[in-house]
Every structure is written in C-alpha cells, then in structure tokens.
GROMACS .gro file of C-alpha atoms in nm:
model
  366
    1MET     CA    1   1.347  -3.621   0.807
    2ILE     CA    2   1.407  -3.279   1.052
    3GLN     CA    3   1.547  -3.131   0.709
    4LEU     CA    4   1.331  -3.247   0.495
    5ALA     CA    5   1.013  -3.127   0.718
    6ILE     CA    6   1.217  -2.758   0.764
    7ALA     CA    7   1.228  -2.753   0.380
    8GLY     CA    8   0.833  -2.900   0.331
    9GLY     CA    9   0.756  -2.625   0.572
   10LEU     CA   10   0.937  -2.329   0.409
   11LEU     CA   11   0.810  -2.469   0.049
   12ALA     CA   12   0.427  -2.465   0.223
   13PHE     CA   13   0.479  -2.113   0.350
   14PHE     CA   14   0.634  -2.014   0.016
   15LEU     CA   15   0.318  -2.161  -0.196
   16LEU     CA   16   0.098  -2.029   0.097
   17LEU     CA   17   0.227  -1.668   0.050
   18ALA     CA   18   0.182  -1.676  -0.304
   19SER     CA   19  -0.152  -1.815  -0.365
   20ASN     CA   20  -0.221  -1.485  -0.112
   21VAL     CA   21  -0.092  -1.248  -0.321
   22SER     CA   22  -0.236  -1.394  -0.625
   23GLU     CA   23  -0.551  -1.382  -0.491
   24ASN     CA   24  -0.543  -1.017  -0.325
   25LEU     CA   25  -0.432  -0.859  -0.676
   26ALA     CA   26  -0.725  -1.083  -0.870
   27ALA     CA   27  -0.944  -0.867  -0.587
   28ARG     CA   28  -0.816  -0.543  -0.684
   29ASN     CA   29  -0.831  -0.603  -1.087
   30ILE     CA   30  -0.470  -0.551  -1.095
   31GLN     CA   31  -0.325  -0.779  -1.370
   32ASN     CA   32  -0.012  -0.961  -1.286
   33GLY     CA   33   0.247  -1.233  -1.434
   34PHE     CA   34   0.555  -1.128  -1.682
   35GLY     CA   35   0.314  -1.133  -2.023
   36PHE     CA   36   0.360  -0.766  -2.023
   37LEU     CA   37   0.761  -0.817  -2.086
   38SER     CA   38   0.582  -0.858  -2.457
   39HIS     CA   39   0.445  -0.534  -2.480
   40PRO     CA   40   0.587  -0.269  -2.632
   41ALA     CA   41   0.748  -0.029  -2.384
   42GLY     CA   42   0.623   0.330  -2.563
   43PHE     CA   43   0.917   0.540  -2.354
   44GLU     CA   44   1.273   0.611  -2.515
   45ILE     CA   45   1.622   0.559  -2.295
   46GLY     CA   46   1.819   0.830  -2.334
   47GLU     CA   47   2.128   0.596  -2.303
   48SER     CA   48   2.210   0.245  -2.445
   49LEU     CA   49   2.438  -0.003  -2.548
   50ILE     CA   50   2.176  -0.172  -2.805
   51PRO     CA   51   1.937   0.009  -3.055
   52PHE     CA   52   1.608   0.058  -2.865
   53SER     CA   53   1.327   0.262  -2.976
   54SER     CA   54   0.939   0.313  -2.775
   55SER     CA   55   0.800   0.037  -2.979
   56ASP     CA   56   1.022  -0.201  -2.842
   57SER     CA   57   0.903  -0.422  -2.596
   58PHE     CA   58   0.940  -0.391  -2.201
   59LEU     CA   59   1.154  -0.631  -2.183
   60ARG     CA   60   1.454  -0.486  -2.442
   61ALA     CA   61   1.371  -0.181  -2.218
   62PHE     CA   62   1.464  -0.388  -1.925
   63THR     CA   63   1.777  -0.553  -2.094
   64VAL     CA   64   1.910  -0.182  -2.183
   65GLY     CA   65   1.875  -0.132  -1.793
   66ILE     CA   66   2.146  -0.454  -1.720
   67LEU     CA   67   2.353  -0.351  -1.987
   68ASN     CA   68   2.404  -0.004  -1.846
   69THR     CA   69   2.437  -0.132  -1.507
   70LEU     CA   70   2.684  -0.390  -1.617
   71LYS     CA   71   2.900  -0.108  -1.809
   72VAL     CA   72   2.912   0.158  -1.506
   73ALA     CA   73   2.974  -0.147  -1.261
   74VAL     CA   74   3.234  -0.284  -1.422
   75VAL     CA   75   3.440   0.063  -1.523
   76SER     CA   76   3.420   0.142  -1.154
   77ILE     CA   77   3.568  -0.149  -1.029
   78PHE     CA   78   3.864  -0.110  -1.276
   79THR     CA   79   3.907   0.245  -1.164
   80ALA     CA   80   3.819   0.201  -0.811
   81THR     CA   81   4.051  -0.094  -0.772
   82ILE     CA   82   4.354   0.112  -0.955
   83LEU     CA   83   4.314   0.420  -0.702
   84GLY     CA   84   4.211   0.247  -0.448
   85ILE     CA   85   4.600   0.102  -0.496
   86VAL     CA   86   4.735   0.405  -0.494
   87VAL     CA   87   4.556   0.522  -0.197
   88ALA     CA   88   4.667   0.251  -0.021
   89PHE     CA   89   5.041   0.295  -0.079
   90MET     CA   90   4.960   0.647   0.001
   91LYS     CA   91   4.878   0.575   0.301
   92ILE     CA   92   5.163   0.348   0.407
   93SER     CA   93   5.432   0.581   0.277
   94ARG     CA   94   5.649   0.759   0.514
   95GLN     CA   95   5.647   1.070   0.347
   96PRO     CA   96   5.453   1.302   0.573
   97VAL     CA   97   5.247   1.486   0.284
   98VAL     CA   98   5.214   1.193   0.044
   99HIS     CA   99   5.030   1.023   0.359
  100PHE     CA  100   4.843   1.280   0.445
  101LEU     CA  101   4.734   1.299   0.104
  102GLY     CA  102   4.604   0.944   0.129
  103TRP     CA  103   4.430   0.950   0.427
  104ALA     CA  104   4.262   1.251   0.332
  105HIS     CA  105   4.126   1.090   0.025
  106VAL     CA  106   4.024   0.781   0.301
  107GLU     CA  107   3.810   0.971   0.532
  108LEU     CA  108   3.697   1.205   0.339
  109TYR     CA  109   3.517   0.979   0.079
  110ARG     CA  110   3.438   0.719   0.365
  111ASN     CA  111   3.266   0.960   0.578
  112ILE     CA  112   3.024   1.145   0.339
  113PRO     CA  113   2.674   0.933   0.203
  114LEU     CA  114   2.752   0.877  -0.175
  115ILE     CA  115   2.392   0.995  -0.321
  116VAL     CA  116   2.554   1.366  -0.139
  117GLY     CA  117   2.838   1.282  -0.319
  118LEU     CA  118   2.665   1.167  -0.672
  119LEU     CA  119   2.426   1.518  -0.664
  120ALA     CA  120   2.732   1.724  -0.578
  121ILE     CA  121   2.940   1.584  -0.858
  122TYR     CA  122   2.625   1.566  -1.099
  123THR     CA  123   2.567   1.955  -0.992
  124VAL     CA  124   2.935   2.065  -1.068
  125ILE     CA  125   2.941   1.856  -1.432
  126THR     CA  126   2.567   2.011  -1.544
  127GLU     CA  127   2.567   2.404  -1.386
  128LEU     CA  128   2.951   2.487  -1.308
  129LEU     CA  129   3.104   2.358  -1.670
  130PRO     CA  130   3.054   2.535  -2.026
  131ASP     CA  131   2.768   2.503  -2.280
  132MET     CA  132   2.848   2.275  -2.550
  133GLU     CA  133   2.798   2.569  -2.805
  134ALA     CA  134   3.104   2.738  -2.650
  135THR     CA  135   3.377   2.413  -2.666
  136VAL     CA  136   3.263   2.160  -2.933
  137GLY     CA  137   3.412   2.281  -3.291
  138SER     CA  138   3.396   2.085  -3.592
  139ASP     CA  139   3.770   1.993  -3.511
  140ALA     CA  140   3.719   1.902  -3.130
  141TRP     CA  141   3.906   1.624  -3.020
  142LEU     CA  142   3.821   1.610  -2.670
  143THR     CA  143   3.564   1.833  -2.496
  144LEU     CA  144   3.392   1.892  -2.120
  145ASP     CA  145   3.095   2.038  -2.108
  146LYS     CA  146   2.778   2.058  -1.947
  147ALA     CA  147   2.660   1.802  -2.220
  148GLY     CA  148   2.902   1.533  -2.109
  149LEU     CA  149   3.240   1.442  -2.231
  150GLN     CA  150   3.281   1.440  -2.619
  151PHE     CA  151   3.570   1.302  -2.818
  152ALA     CA  152   3.684   1.185  -3.155
  153VAL     CA  153   3.643   0.838  -3.224
  154PRO     CA  154   3.737   0.669  -3.553
  155VAL     CA  155   3.468   0.670  -3.843
  156HIS     CA  156   3.434   0.281  -3.827
  157ASN     CA  157   3.484   0.294  -3.460
  158ALA     CA  158   3.327  -0.074  -3.324
  159GLU     CA  159   3.566  -0.236  -3.576
  160ALA     CA  160   3.854  -0.037  -3.452
  161CYS     CA  161   3.813  -0.094  -3.069
  162LEU     CA  162   3.746  -0.488  -3.214
  163ALA     CA  163   4.087  -0.409  -3.332
  164GLY     CA  164   4.235  -0.279  -3.053
  165LEU     CA  165   4.085  -0.555  -2.783
  166LEU     CA  166   4.267  -0.875  -2.985
  167ALA     CA  167   4.597  -0.675  -3.066
  168GLY     CA  168   4.551  -0.544  -2.667
  169LEU     CA  169   4.512  -0.946  -2.554
  170ALA     CA  170   4.716  -1.087  -2.783
  171ALA     CA  171   5.039  -0.820  -2.677
  172ALA     CA  172   4.941  -0.878  -2.318
  173ALA     CA  173   4.982  -1.273  -2.362
  174LEU     CA  174   5.312  -1.224  -2.555
  175THR     CA  175   5.461  -0.992  -2.261
  176ARG     CA  176   5.373  -1.174  -1.992
  177ARG     CA  177   5.543  -1.549  -2.173
  178ILE     CA  178   5.858  -1.299  -2.254
  179VAL     CA  179   5.917  -1.118  -1.847
  180LEU     CA  180   5.793  -1.424  -1.724
  181ARG     CA  181   6.121  -1.539  -1.818
  182ALA     CA  182   6.341  -1.321  -1.636
  183SER     CA  183   6.093  -1.163  -1.369
  184THR     CA  184   5.832  -1.243  -1.131
  185PHE     CA  185   5.475  -1.311  -1.187
  186LEU     CA  186   5.385  -1.000  -1.034
  187VAL     CA  187   5.587  -0.770  -1.240
  188ALA     CA  188   5.491  -1.006  -1.614
  189TRP     CA  189   5.127  -0.949  -1.468
  190LEU     CA  190   5.203  -0.570  -1.473
  191ALA     CA  191   5.386  -0.575  -1.789
  192ALA     CA  192   5.073  -0.772  -1.918
  193PHE     CA  193   4.830  -0.480  -1.835
  194GLY     CA  194   5.053  -0.234  -1.952
  195ALA     CA  195   5.102  -0.377  -2.239
  196PHE     CA  196   4.745  -0.440  -2.336
  197PHE     CA  197   4.592  -0.103  -2.302
  198LEU     CA  198   4.939   0.046  -2.466
  199THR     CA  199   4.880  -0.149  -2.737
  200ALA     CA  200   4.482  -0.101  -2.762
  201PHE     CA  201   4.511   0.210  -2.763
  202LEU     CA  202   4.774   0.228  -3.062
  203VAL     CA  203   4.577   0.061  -3.275
  204TRP     CA  204   4.254   0.209  -3.210
  205ALA     CA  205   4.450   0.507  -3.292
  206ILE     CA  206   4.603   0.395  -3.639
  207CYS     CA  207   4.214   0.223  -3.715
  208GLY     CA  208   4.135   0.652  -3.674
  209GLN     CA  209   4.457   0.722  -3.903
  210LEU     CA  210   4.321   0.505  -4.156
  211GLN     CA  211   4.008   0.531  -4.184
  212GLY     CA  212   3.937   0.920  -4.075
  213TRP     CA  213   3.820   1.063  -3.758
  214SER     CA  214   3.464   1.178  -3.670
  215HIS     CA  215   3.448   1.472  -3.463
  216PRO     CA  216   3.149   1.556  -3.193
  217ALA     CA  217   2.993   1.906  -3.389
  218VAL     CA  218   2.666   2.033  -3.250
  219ASN     CA  219   2.387   2.072  -3.461
  220GLY     CA  220   2.080   2.229  -3.309
  221PHE     CA  221   2.030   2.126  -2.963
  222LEU     CA  222   2.212   1.797  -3.025
  223VAL     CA  223   2.602   1.721  -3.047
  224GLU     CA  224   2.599   1.423  -3.374
  225GLY     CA  225   2.932   1.238  -3.432
  226GLY     CA  226   3.195   1.150  -3.204
  227GLY     CA  227   3.146   0.956  -2.911
  228SER     CA  228   3.021   1.047  -2.559
  229LEU     CA  229   2.940   0.986  -2.208
  230THR     CA  230   2.664   1.171  -2.051
  231PRO     CA  231   2.679   1.401  -1.767
  232GLU     CA  232   2.498   1.080  -1.532
  233PHE     CA  233   2.751   0.872  -1.634
  234LEU     CA  234   2.986   1.036  -1.568
  235ALA     CA  235   2.828   1.175  -1.267
  236LEU     CA  236   2.754   0.778  -1.126
  237TRP     CA  237   3.088   0.652  -1.262
  238LEU     CA  238   3.313   0.945  -1.063
  239GLY     CA  239   3.128   0.947  -0.785
  240LEU     CA  240   3.132   0.551  -0.767
  241THR     CA  241   3.507   0.549  -0.832
  242LEU     CA  242   3.623   0.776  -0.533
  243PHE     CA  243   3.353   0.634  -0.274
  244SER     CA  244   3.455   0.290  -0.343
  245SER     CA  245   3.815   0.352  -0.361
  246ALA     CA  246   3.845   0.474  -0.028
  247SER     CA  247   3.726   0.165   0.115
  248ILE     CA  248   3.915  -0.062  -0.100
  249ALA     CA  249   4.241   0.112  -0.019
  250GLU     CA  250   4.197   0.029   0.330
  251VAL     CA  251   4.139  -0.362   0.287
  252ILE     CA  252   4.417  -0.323   0.066
  253ARG     CA  253   4.668  -0.161   0.314
  254ALA     CA  254   4.555  -0.371   0.600
  255GLY     CA  255   4.625  -0.641   0.409
  256ILE     CA  256   4.994  -0.552   0.297
  257GLN     CA  257   5.037  -0.455   0.658
  258SER     CA  258   4.893  -0.804   0.802
  259VAL     CA  259   5.230  -0.941   0.679
  260GLY     CA  260   5.475  -0.931   0.937
  261VAL     CA  261   5.840  -0.811   0.858
  262GLY     CA  262   5.992  -1.105   0.985
  263GLN     CA  263   5.820  -1.235   0.650
  264TRP     CA  264   6.079  -0.996   0.467
  265ASP     CA  265   6.360  -1.128   0.685
  266ALA     CA  266   6.322  -1.488   0.588
  267GLY     CA  267   6.253  -1.403   0.197
  268LEU     CA  268   6.575  -1.198   0.196
  269ALA     CA  269   6.752  -1.453   0.394
  270LEU     CA  270   6.719  -1.718   0.141
  271GLY     CA  271   6.888  -1.517  -0.101
  272LEU     CA  272   6.553  -1.386  -0.280
  273SER     CA  273   6.536  -1.022  -0.409
  274PRO     CA  274   6.355  -0.756  -0.267
  275LEU     CA  275   6.146  -0.812  -0.584
  276GLN     CA  276   6.149  -1.180  -0.556
  277THR     CA  277   6.046  -1.166  -0.163
  278SER     CA  278   5.719  -0.901  -0.288
  279SER     CA  279   5.642  -1.105  -0.571
  280TYR     CA  280   5.638  -1.449  -0.430
  281VAL     CA  281   5.617  -1.381  -0.017
  282ILE     CA  282   5.481  -1.087   0.085
  283PHE     CA  283   5.251  -1.030  -0.235
  284PRO     CA  284   5.031  -1.366  -0.187
  285GLN     CA  285   4.928  -1.317   0.162
  286ALA     CA  286   4.839  -0.987   0.151
  287MET     CA  287   4.594  -1.045  -0.115
  288LYS     CA  288   4.501  -1.409   0.067
  289LEU     CA  289   4.356  -1.180   0.359
  290ALA     CA  290   4.245  -0.886   0.125
  291ILE     CA  291   4.041  -1.056  -0.173
  292PRO     CA  292   3.759  -1.176   0.071
  293PRO     CA  293   3.681  -0.809   0.164
  294LEU     CA  294   3.727  -0.699  -0.148
  295SER     CA  295   3.501  -0.912  -0.310
  296SER     CA  296   3.258  -0.711  -0.016
  297GLN     CA  297   3.316  -0.435  -0.188
  298PHE     CA  298   3.273  -0.492  -0.522
  299MET     CA  299   2.941  -0.644  -0.489
  300ASN     CA  300   2.835  -0.325  -0.244
  301LEU     CA  301   3.029  -0.099  -0.563
  302THR     CA  302   2.724  -0.311  -0.790
  303LYS     CA  303   2.462  -0.245  -0.565
  304ASN     CA  304   2.503   0.088  -0.465
  305SER     CA  305   2.520   0.178  -0.885
  306SER     CA  306   2.160   0.132  -0.842
  307LEU     CA  307   2.147   0.526  -0.679
  308ALA     CA  308   2.177   0.618  -1.084
  309VAL     CA  309   1.808   0.685  -1.025
  310VAL     CA  310   1.877   1.014  -0.805
  311ILE     CA  311   2.071   1.161  -1.149
  312GLY     CA  312   1.874   1.026  -1.399
  313TYR     CA  313   2.161   0.777  -1.534
  314PRO     CA  314   1.937   0.486  -1.731
  315ASP     CA  315   2.003   0.172  -1.505
  316VAL     CA  316   1.843  -0.148  -1.466
  317VAL     CA  317   1.652   0.036  -1.125
  318CYS     CA  318   1.566   0.363  -1.336
  319ILE     CA  319   1.420   0.184  -1.596
  320GLY     CA  320   1.276  -0.071  -1.371
  321ASN     CA  321   1.065   0.249  -1.178
  322THR     CA  322   0.959   0.372  -1.519
  323SER     CA  323   0.831   0.045  -1.634
  324ILE     CA  324   0.616   0.038  -1.308
  325ASN     CA  325   0.449   0.384  -1.360
  326THR     CA  326   0.377   0.270  -1.701
  327THR     CA  327   0.234  -0.098  -1.640
  328GLY     CA  328   0.201  -0.077  -1.253
  329GLN     CA  329   0.366  -0.436  -1.270
  330ALA     CA  330   0.513  -0.332  -0.973
  331LEU     CA  331   0.584  -0.629  -0.763
  332GLU     CA  332   0.656  -0.842  -1.070
  333MET     CA  333   0.945  -0.571  -1.151
  334ILE     CA  334   1.092  -0.540  -0.830
  335CYS     CA  335   1.127  -0.931  -0.874
  336LEU     CA  336   1.361  -0.890  -1.179
  337ILE     CA  337   1.539  -0.623  -1.061
  338MET     CA  338   1.639  -0.797  -0.750
  339LEU     CA  339   1.745  -1.098  -0.959
  340VAL     CA  340   1.939  -0.917  -1.177
  341TYR     CA  341   2.164  -0.760  -0.890
  342LEU     CA  342   2.152  -1.154  -0.690
  343LEU     CA  343   2.282  -1.241  -1.011
  344LEU     CA  344   2.545  -1.002  -1.086
  345ASN     CA  345   2.677  -1.051  -0.755
  346LEU     CA  346   2.680  -1.428  -0.738
  347ILE     CA  347   2.932  -1.381  -1.056
  348THR     CA  348   3.106  -1.175  -0.889
  349SER     CA  349   3.143  -1.346  -0.578
  350VAL     CA  350   3.243  -1.700  -0.792
  351ILE     CA  351   3.533  -1.526  -0.966
  352MET     CA  352   3.673  -1.371  -0.675
  353ASN     CA  353   3.655  -1.699  -0.494
  354VAL     CA  354   3.836  -1.869  -0.759
  355ILE     CA  355   4.103  -1.570  -0.784
  356ASN     CA  356   4.123  -1.630  -0.381
  357ALA     CA  357   4.192  -2.003  -0.418
  358HIS     CA  358   4.442  -1.924  -0.610
  359PHE     CA  359   4.608  -1.704  -0.352
  360MET     CA  360   4.527  -1.914  -0.070
  361ARG     CA  361   4.759  -2.200  -0.230
  362ILE     CA  362   5.053  -1.970  -0.348
  363GLY     CA  363   5.034  -1.852   0.016
  364ALA     CA  364   5.032  -2.218   0.162
  365ALA     CA  365   5.358  -2.244  -0.054
  366ALA     CA  366   5.494  -1.960   0.057
   0.00000   0.00000   0.00000
C-alpha cells in the first residue's frame, strides 16, 4: 500500500506540473506540443550522414543530429579504448621512459577541462594548418588542411564500404575459428579484430582499383570529389579520444594490477603457459573489475560529445539549439535532447552489462 501511495503521489505531482506548465505557456501565447517537428526546418546543416535540405522537417534535422552524435561517439569510444589500453600498458611498464610517457598522458589530459582542449585542437586545425588551395590537387590521395582531412575514395564508395564490411566480418569469423583451435580465446579475438580491419581495407582498396578513384579537388571555395572529415569532426573526435583515453587507461591499469601475483603463480603451477595464464586467469579477473567503470567512461564520453556545440559540429545539441532559436519550442526540444542521451546511455549500459556478465562467469570459473 505504501508503494502504491508513493507511486500515486509522484504521478499526481507530475500531472500537476504538466498542467501548470501548459497553463503558463498558454497564458504567454507560447505554442506547446511537438507538432512543429513536421514543419520545414528552414536552415541548412553542414555535415550529414543522410541527405538534408532546408525544406526538410525539423524531425529530419533532429535525426541528422542524432546520427552525427552517434558517429562521433562510436568512433571515439573505439579509438579512446585502443589508446587507453596502450597507455595502460605504458604506465605499468618497467621501462622508465615508456612509464613516464604513459604517466604524462594520463596526468595531462585528466587535469585539463575538455572544453579547453577542444578549443585548442580546433584552433590548431583552423589557424595553423595550410589553406586547402596549397594542399589539394587533382591527384591528391590524402591531405590535411584548414578544410579538414581530404582523401581519395572509390568512385562507388558506398558499395565498396559495404563489400569491405561483409568481407571483414567473414574473415574475422573464419580467423577466430581457426586460431581458437591452436591458441587461447584472447589471441583468437585479437586475431579476429586484426583480420577484420585488414580484410575490410584490402577489399575497399581493391574496389577502388577496379572502379577507379575519386580524388578531392578544389572548385572555387569548395572541395569536390573524394571523401572528407570536417575540422569540427576532427577536433571533437581527437579531443574525446585523447581526454577519455586518460581515464580509460587508469581503469584498465587498475584492473590489471588488482589481480594478485599469486594468480600468476597458480596458473603456472597448473602447467599453463604464460599466454594461457594471461588469457584464462588474469584477463577475465581484470576485466571483471574494469568493465563497470569502463561503462561509466563510455557513457561520459557520449555525454561529453554535447560540447560539440562550442566548435560548431552539428550534433543533436547544436541542431536542437538552432531549432529552439527558430521555433521557440525550448521545453519540447530540451526534453527530446535529454531523451536521446538517456536512450543512448541506456543502450550502452545494457551492452556493457551483457559483456560484464560474460566475464563474471569466466572469472568465477577461473
């Protein structure tokens, strides 16, 4: 009964709050509701994974922002994790120079505000790099300038990327199955990841050789042809990777060093090789302790991507702010932005909980 009373009280409070907000908006002649999402947006978006024009709806514009947020968050989580693992092993290295470099990386990026780092990286890209006219030519394969990163791609790039993805997945599955017969699951997974990226790149490059390449070229004030990563995306990606990798490195280092030396001795005493001991004894126990805080780091990275607004990257917050200035629907748009980040982090939490449950079972068996 007490729980029902509390639930009823909370429901009544939120209904009263919603009614009060609606009455105040009506009294000030401020339109409320989400009907504006079907209206034409009336603004352009500089970077989009799907086609978009100013005549498209606010809902499509918001979808563009969600996709841009997903793009930078997923890529940054991957690169920050790889860099974090490298830095973690640098910190536990017995080589003084390597240990110092790992320590310096962690202390530098962990103690500087991310927004300051983003502004510094963006300033370097837009102010200190050369102009695109000086770097982009008709036969350019890869250039880095004030317009961002320009690179050649196959003429039919979408088909080449799809072919590379499918071939990479097939190669990864085959490599894991073969390596697992002669080595540990850790080595098999590492080999599978390597096979995936190598095969995907080779197939993509072969498609380019067969179909021909589209090179970036300057046409007036624009770069046409090829592929590109904008300065805003580069600055946000690099900033999130560097700053998040410092915290991820500390989490992984703590997980590795939390496993006692006696576990190594026990594995070797059972006749396991050092590689088998690392895979079946040390690694599962380390990850069992490291994955919960890693989940928080991944969710923090996703939320920190909202700082894209300070450098003009069109993520969901930036497009939401533009929509608010255009429509005045501040409350509705803020609620949508909050809902997006809530759902993204809930999905991240579910995935990491599944991975953690897997390592908990392995760790208990070890």
